[in-house]
mmCIF file of N, CA and C in Angstrom:
data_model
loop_
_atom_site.group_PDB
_atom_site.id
_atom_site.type_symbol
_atom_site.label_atom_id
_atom_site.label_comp_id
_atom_site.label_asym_id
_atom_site.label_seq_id
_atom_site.Cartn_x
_atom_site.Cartn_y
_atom_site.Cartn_z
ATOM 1 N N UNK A 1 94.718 -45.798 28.050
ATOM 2 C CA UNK A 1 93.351 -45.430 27.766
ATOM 3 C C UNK A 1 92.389 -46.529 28.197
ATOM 4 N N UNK A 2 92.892 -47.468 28.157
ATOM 5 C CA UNK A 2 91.968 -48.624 28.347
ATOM 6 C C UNK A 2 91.657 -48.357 29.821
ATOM 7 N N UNK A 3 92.837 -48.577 31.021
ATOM 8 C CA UNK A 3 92.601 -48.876 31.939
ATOM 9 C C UNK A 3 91.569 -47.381 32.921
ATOM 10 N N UNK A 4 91.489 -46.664 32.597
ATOM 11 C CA UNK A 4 89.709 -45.660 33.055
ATOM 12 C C UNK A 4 88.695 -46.906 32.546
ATOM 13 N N UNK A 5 88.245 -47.043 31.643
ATOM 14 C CA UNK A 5 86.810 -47.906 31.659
ATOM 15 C C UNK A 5 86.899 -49.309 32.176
ATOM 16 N N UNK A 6 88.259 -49.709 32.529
ATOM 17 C CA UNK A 6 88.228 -50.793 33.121
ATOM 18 C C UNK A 6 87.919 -50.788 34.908
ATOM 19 N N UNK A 7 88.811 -49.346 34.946
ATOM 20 C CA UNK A 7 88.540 -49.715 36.477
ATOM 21 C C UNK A 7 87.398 -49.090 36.836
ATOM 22 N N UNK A 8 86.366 -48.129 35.770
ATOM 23 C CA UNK A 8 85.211 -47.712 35.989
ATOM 24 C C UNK A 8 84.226 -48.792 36.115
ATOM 25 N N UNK A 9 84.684 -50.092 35.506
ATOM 26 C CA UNK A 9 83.855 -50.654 35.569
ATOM 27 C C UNK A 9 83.770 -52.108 36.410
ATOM 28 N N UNK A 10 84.637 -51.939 36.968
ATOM 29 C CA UNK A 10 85.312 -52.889 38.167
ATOM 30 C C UNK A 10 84.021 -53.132 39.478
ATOM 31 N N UNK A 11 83.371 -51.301 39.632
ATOM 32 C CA UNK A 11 82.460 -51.393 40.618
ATOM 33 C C UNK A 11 81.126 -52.156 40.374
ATOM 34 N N UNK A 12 80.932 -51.911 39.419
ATOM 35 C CA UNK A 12 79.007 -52.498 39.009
ATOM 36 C C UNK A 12 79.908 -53.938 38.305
ATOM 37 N N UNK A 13 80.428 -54.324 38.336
ATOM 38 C CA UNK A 13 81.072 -55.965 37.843
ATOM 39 C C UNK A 13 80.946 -56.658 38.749
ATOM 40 N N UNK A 14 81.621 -56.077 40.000
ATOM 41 C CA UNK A 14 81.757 -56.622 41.037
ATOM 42 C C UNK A 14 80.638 -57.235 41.837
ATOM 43 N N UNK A 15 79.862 -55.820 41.922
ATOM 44 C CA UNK A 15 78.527 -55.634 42.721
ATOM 45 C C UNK A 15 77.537 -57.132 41.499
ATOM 46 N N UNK A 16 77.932 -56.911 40.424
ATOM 47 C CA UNK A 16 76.814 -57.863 39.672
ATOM 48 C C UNK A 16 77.380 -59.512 39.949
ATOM 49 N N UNK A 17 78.603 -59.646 39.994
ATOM 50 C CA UNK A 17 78.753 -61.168 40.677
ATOM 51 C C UNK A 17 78.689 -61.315 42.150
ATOM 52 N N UNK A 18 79.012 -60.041 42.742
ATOM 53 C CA UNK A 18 78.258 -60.322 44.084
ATOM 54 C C UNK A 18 77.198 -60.942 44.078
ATOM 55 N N UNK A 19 76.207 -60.115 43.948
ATOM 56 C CA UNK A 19 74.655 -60.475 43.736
ATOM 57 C C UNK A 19 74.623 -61.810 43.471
ATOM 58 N N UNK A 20 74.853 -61.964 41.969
ATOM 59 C CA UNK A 20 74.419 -63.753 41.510
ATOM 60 C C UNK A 20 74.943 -64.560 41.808
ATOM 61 N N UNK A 21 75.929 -64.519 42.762
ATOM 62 C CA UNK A 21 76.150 -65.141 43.472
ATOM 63 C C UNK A 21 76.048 -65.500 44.693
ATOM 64 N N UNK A 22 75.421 -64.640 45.871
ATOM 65 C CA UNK A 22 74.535 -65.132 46.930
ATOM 66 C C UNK A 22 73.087 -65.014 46.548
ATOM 67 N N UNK A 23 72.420 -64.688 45.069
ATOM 68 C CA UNK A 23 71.258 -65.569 44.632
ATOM 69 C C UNK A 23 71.420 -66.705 44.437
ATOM 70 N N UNK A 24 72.450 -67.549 43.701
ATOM 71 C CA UNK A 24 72.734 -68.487 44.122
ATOM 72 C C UNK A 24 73.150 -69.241 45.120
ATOM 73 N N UNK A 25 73.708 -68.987 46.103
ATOM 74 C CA UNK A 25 73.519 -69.332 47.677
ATOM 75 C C UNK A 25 72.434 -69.416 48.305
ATOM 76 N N UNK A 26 71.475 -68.781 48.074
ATOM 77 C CA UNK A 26 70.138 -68.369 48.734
ATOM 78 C C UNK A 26 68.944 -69.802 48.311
ATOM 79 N N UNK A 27 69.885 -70.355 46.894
ATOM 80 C CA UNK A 27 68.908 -70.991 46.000
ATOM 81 C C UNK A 27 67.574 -70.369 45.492
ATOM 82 N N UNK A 28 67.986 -68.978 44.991
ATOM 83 C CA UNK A 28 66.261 -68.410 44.399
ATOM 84 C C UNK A 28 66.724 -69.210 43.170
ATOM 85 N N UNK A 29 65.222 -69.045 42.316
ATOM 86 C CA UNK A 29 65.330 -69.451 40.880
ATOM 87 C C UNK A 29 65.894 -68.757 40.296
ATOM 88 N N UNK A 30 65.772 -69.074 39.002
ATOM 89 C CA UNK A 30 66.785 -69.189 37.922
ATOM 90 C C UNK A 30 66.438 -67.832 37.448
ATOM 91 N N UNK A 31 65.290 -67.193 36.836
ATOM 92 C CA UNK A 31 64.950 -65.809 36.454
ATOM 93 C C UNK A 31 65.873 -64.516 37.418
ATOM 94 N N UNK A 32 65.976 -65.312 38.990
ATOM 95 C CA UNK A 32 65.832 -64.229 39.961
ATOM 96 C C UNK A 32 67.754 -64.458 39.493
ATOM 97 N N UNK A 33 68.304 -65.303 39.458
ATOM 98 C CA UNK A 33 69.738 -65.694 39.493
ATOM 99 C C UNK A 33 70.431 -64.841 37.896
ATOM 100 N N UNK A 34 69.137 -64.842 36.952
ATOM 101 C CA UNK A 34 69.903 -64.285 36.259
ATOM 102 C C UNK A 34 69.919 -62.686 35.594
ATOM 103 N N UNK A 35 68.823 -61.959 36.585
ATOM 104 C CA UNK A 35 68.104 -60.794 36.750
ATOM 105 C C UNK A 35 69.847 -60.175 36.809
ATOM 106 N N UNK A 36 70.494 -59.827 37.486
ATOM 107 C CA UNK A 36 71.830 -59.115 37.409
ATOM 108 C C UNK A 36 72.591 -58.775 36.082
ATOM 109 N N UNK A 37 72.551 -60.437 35.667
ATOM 110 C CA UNK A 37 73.220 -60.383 34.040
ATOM 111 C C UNK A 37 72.444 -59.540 33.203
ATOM 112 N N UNK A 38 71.086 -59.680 33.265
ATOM 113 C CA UNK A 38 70.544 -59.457 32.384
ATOM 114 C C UNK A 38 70.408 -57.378 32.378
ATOM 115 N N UNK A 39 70.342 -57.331 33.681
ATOM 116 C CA UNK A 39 70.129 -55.765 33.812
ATOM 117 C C UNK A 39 71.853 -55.537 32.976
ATOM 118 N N UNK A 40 72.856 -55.892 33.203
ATOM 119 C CA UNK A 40 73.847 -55.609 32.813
ATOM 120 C C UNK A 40 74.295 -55.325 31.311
ATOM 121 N N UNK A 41 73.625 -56.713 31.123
ATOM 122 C CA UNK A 41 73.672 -56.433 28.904
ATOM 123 C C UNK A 41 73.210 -55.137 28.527
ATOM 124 N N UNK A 42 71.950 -54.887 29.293
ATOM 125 C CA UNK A 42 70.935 -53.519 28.422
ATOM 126 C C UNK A 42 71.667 -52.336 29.205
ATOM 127 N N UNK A 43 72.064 -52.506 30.318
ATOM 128 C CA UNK A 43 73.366 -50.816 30.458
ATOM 129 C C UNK A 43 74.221 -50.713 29.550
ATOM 130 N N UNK A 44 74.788 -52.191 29.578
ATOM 131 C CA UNK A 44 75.666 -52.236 28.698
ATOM 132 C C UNK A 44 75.627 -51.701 26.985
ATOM 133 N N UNK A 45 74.098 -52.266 26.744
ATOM 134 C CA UNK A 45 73.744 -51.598 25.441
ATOM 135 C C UNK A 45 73.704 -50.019 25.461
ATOM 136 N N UNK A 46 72.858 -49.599 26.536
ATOM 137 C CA UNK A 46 72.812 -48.501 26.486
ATOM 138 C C UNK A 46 74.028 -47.731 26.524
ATOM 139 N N UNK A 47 75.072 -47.716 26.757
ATOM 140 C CA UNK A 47 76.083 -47.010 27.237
ATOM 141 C C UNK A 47 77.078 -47.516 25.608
ATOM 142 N N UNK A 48 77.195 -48.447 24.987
ATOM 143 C CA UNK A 48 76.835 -48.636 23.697
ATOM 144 C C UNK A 48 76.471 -47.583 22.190
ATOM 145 N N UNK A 49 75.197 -47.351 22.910
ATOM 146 C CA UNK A 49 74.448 -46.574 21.789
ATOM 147 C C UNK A 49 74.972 -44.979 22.253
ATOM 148 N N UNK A 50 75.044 -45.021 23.599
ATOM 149 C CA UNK A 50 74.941 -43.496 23.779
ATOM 150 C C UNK A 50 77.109 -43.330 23.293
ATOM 151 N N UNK A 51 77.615 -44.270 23.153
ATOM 152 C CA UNK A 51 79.191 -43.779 23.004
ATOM 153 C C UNK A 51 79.204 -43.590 21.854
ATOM 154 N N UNK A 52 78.453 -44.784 20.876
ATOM 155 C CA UNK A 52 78.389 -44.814 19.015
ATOM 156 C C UNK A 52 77.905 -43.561 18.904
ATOM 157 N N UNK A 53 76.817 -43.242 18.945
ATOM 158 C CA UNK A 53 75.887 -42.417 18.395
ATOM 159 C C UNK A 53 75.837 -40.520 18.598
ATOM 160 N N UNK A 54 75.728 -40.825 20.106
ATOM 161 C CA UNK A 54 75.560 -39.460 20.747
ATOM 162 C C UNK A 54 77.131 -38.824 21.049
ATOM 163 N N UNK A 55 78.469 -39.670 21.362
ATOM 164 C CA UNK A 55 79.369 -38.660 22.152
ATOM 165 C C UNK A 55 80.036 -38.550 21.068
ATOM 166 N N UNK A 56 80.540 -39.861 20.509
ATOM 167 C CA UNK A 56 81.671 -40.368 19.603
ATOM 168 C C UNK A 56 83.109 -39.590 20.217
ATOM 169 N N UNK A 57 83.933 -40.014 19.022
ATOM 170 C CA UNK A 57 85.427 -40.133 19.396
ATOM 171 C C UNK A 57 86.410 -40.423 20.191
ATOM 172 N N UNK A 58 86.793 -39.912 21.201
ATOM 173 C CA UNK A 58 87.710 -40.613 21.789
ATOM 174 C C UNK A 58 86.736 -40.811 23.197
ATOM 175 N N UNK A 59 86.214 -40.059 23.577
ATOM 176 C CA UNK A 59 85.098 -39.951 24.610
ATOM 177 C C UNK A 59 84.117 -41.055 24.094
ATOM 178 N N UNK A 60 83.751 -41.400 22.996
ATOM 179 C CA UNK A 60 82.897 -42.547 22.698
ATOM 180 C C UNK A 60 83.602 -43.443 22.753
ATOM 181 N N UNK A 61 84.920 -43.568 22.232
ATOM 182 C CA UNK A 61 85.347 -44.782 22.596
ATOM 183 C C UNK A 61 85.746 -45.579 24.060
ATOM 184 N N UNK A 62 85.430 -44.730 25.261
ATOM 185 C CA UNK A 62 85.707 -44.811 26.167
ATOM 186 C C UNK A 62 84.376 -45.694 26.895
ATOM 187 N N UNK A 63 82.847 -45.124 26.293
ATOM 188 C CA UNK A 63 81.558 -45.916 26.661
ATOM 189 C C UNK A 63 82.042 -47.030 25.913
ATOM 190 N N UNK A 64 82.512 -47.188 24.748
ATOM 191 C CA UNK A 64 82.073 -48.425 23.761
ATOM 192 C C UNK A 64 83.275 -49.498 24.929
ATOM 193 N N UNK A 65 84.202 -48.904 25.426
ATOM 194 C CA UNK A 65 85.568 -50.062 25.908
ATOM 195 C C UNK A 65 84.597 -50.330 27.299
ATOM 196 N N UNK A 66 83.651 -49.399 27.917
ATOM 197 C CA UNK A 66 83.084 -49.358 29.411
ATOM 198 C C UNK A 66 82.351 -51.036 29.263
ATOM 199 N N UNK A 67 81.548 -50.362 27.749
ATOM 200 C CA UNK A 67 80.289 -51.825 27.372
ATOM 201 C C UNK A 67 80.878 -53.051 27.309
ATOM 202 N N UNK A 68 82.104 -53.147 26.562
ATOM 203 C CA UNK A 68 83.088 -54.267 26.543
ATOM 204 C C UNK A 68 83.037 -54.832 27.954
ATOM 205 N N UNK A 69 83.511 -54.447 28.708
ATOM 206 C CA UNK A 69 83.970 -54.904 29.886
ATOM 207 C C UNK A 69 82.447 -54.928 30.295
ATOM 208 N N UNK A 70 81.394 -54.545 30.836
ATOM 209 C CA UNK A 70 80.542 -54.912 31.735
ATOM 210 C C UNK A 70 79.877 -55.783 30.496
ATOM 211 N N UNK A 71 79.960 -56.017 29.552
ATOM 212 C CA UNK A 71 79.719 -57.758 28.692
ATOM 213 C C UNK A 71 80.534 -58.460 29.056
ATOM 214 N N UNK A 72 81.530 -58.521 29.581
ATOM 215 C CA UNK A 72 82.536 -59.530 30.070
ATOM 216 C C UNK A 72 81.762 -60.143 31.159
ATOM 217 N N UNK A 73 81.358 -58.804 32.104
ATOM 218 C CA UNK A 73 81.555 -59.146 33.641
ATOM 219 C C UNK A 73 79.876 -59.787 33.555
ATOM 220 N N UNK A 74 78.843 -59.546 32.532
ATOM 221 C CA UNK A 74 77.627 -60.109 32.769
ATOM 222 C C UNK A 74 77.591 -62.056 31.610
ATOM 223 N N UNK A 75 78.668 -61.580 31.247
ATOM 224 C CA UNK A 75 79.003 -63.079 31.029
ATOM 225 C C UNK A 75 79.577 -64.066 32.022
ATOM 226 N N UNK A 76 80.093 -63.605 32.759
ATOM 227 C CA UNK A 76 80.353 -64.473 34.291
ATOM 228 C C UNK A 76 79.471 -64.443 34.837
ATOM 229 N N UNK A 77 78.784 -63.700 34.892
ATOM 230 C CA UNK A 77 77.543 -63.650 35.943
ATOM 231 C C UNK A 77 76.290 -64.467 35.482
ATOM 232 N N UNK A 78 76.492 -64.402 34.070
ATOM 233 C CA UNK A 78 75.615 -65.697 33.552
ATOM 234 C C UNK A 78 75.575 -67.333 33.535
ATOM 235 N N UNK A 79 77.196 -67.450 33.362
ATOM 236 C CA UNK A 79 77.687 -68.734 33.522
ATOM 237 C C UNK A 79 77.560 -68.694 35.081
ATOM 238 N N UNK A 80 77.709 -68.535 36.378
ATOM 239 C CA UNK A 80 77.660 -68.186 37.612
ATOM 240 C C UNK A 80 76.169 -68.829 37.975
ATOM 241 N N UNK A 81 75.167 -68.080 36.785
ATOM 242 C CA UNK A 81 73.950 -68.246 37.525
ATOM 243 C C UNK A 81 73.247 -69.828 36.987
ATOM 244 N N UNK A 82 74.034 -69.798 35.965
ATOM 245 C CA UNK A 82 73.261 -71.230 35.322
ATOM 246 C C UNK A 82 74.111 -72.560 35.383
ATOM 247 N N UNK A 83 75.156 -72.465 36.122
ATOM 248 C CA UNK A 83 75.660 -73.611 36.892
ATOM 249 C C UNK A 83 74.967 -74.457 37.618
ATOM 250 N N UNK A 84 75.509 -75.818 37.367
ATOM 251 C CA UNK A 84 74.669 -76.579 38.676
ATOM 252 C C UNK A 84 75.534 -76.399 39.734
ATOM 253 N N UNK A 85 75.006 -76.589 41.228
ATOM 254 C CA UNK A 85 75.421 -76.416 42.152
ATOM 255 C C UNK A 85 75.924 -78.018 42.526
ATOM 256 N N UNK A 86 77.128 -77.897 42.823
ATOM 257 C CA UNK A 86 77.641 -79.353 42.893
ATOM 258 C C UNK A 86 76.880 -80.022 44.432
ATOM 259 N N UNK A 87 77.254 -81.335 43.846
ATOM 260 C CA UNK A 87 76.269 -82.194 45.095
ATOM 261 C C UNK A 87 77.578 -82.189 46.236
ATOM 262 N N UNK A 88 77.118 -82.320 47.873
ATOM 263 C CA UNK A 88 77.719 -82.356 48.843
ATOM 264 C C UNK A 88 77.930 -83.488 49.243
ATOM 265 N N UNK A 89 78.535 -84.159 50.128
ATOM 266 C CA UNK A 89 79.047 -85.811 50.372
ATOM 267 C C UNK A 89 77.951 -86.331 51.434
ATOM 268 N N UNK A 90 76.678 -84.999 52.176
ATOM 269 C CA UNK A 90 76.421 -85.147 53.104
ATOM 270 C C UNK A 90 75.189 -86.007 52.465
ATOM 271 N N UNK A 91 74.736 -85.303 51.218
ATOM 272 C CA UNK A 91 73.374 -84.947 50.338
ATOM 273 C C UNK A 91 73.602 -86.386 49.559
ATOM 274 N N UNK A 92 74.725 -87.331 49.564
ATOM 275 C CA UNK A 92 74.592 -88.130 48.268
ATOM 276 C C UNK A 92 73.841 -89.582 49.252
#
């Protein structure tokens, strides 16, 4: 049962450390670096509320395991974005 919301959620995980991570390559700021994570928590909520509330049971538990995992994947993407970027040997 687990593994449907895991690998449902493999695609927008992916796509969200993609992203913050050639925002970080790019060197945008920090808002723009952590714009991914952040869209991610509130799907994540949303998909949340709509499994608790609106589907429930085994079908709800399937949003609530989806939210799990894309909180995982916008927790990497947070630590990702608020890293320092290590210094180069060229730069010291």
């Amino acid at each position: 049962m687990i593994e449907g919301p895991f690998l449902v959620a493999i695609v927008p995980g992916a796509l969200v450390i993609l992203l913050t991570w050639w925002f970080r390559r790019l060197n945008f700021p920090l808002f723009v670096r952590l714009t991914p994570s952040i869209l991610t928590v509130i799907a994540a909520i949303i998909l949340f509320y709509i499994g608790f509330v609106n589907v429930r049971g085994f079908e709800g538990a399937a949003y609530l395991i989806l939210a799990f995992f894309l909180i995982f994947y916008a927790i990497v993407s947070f630590i990702m974005a608020t890293k320092k970027k290590p210094v180069s040997r060229r730069e010291r």
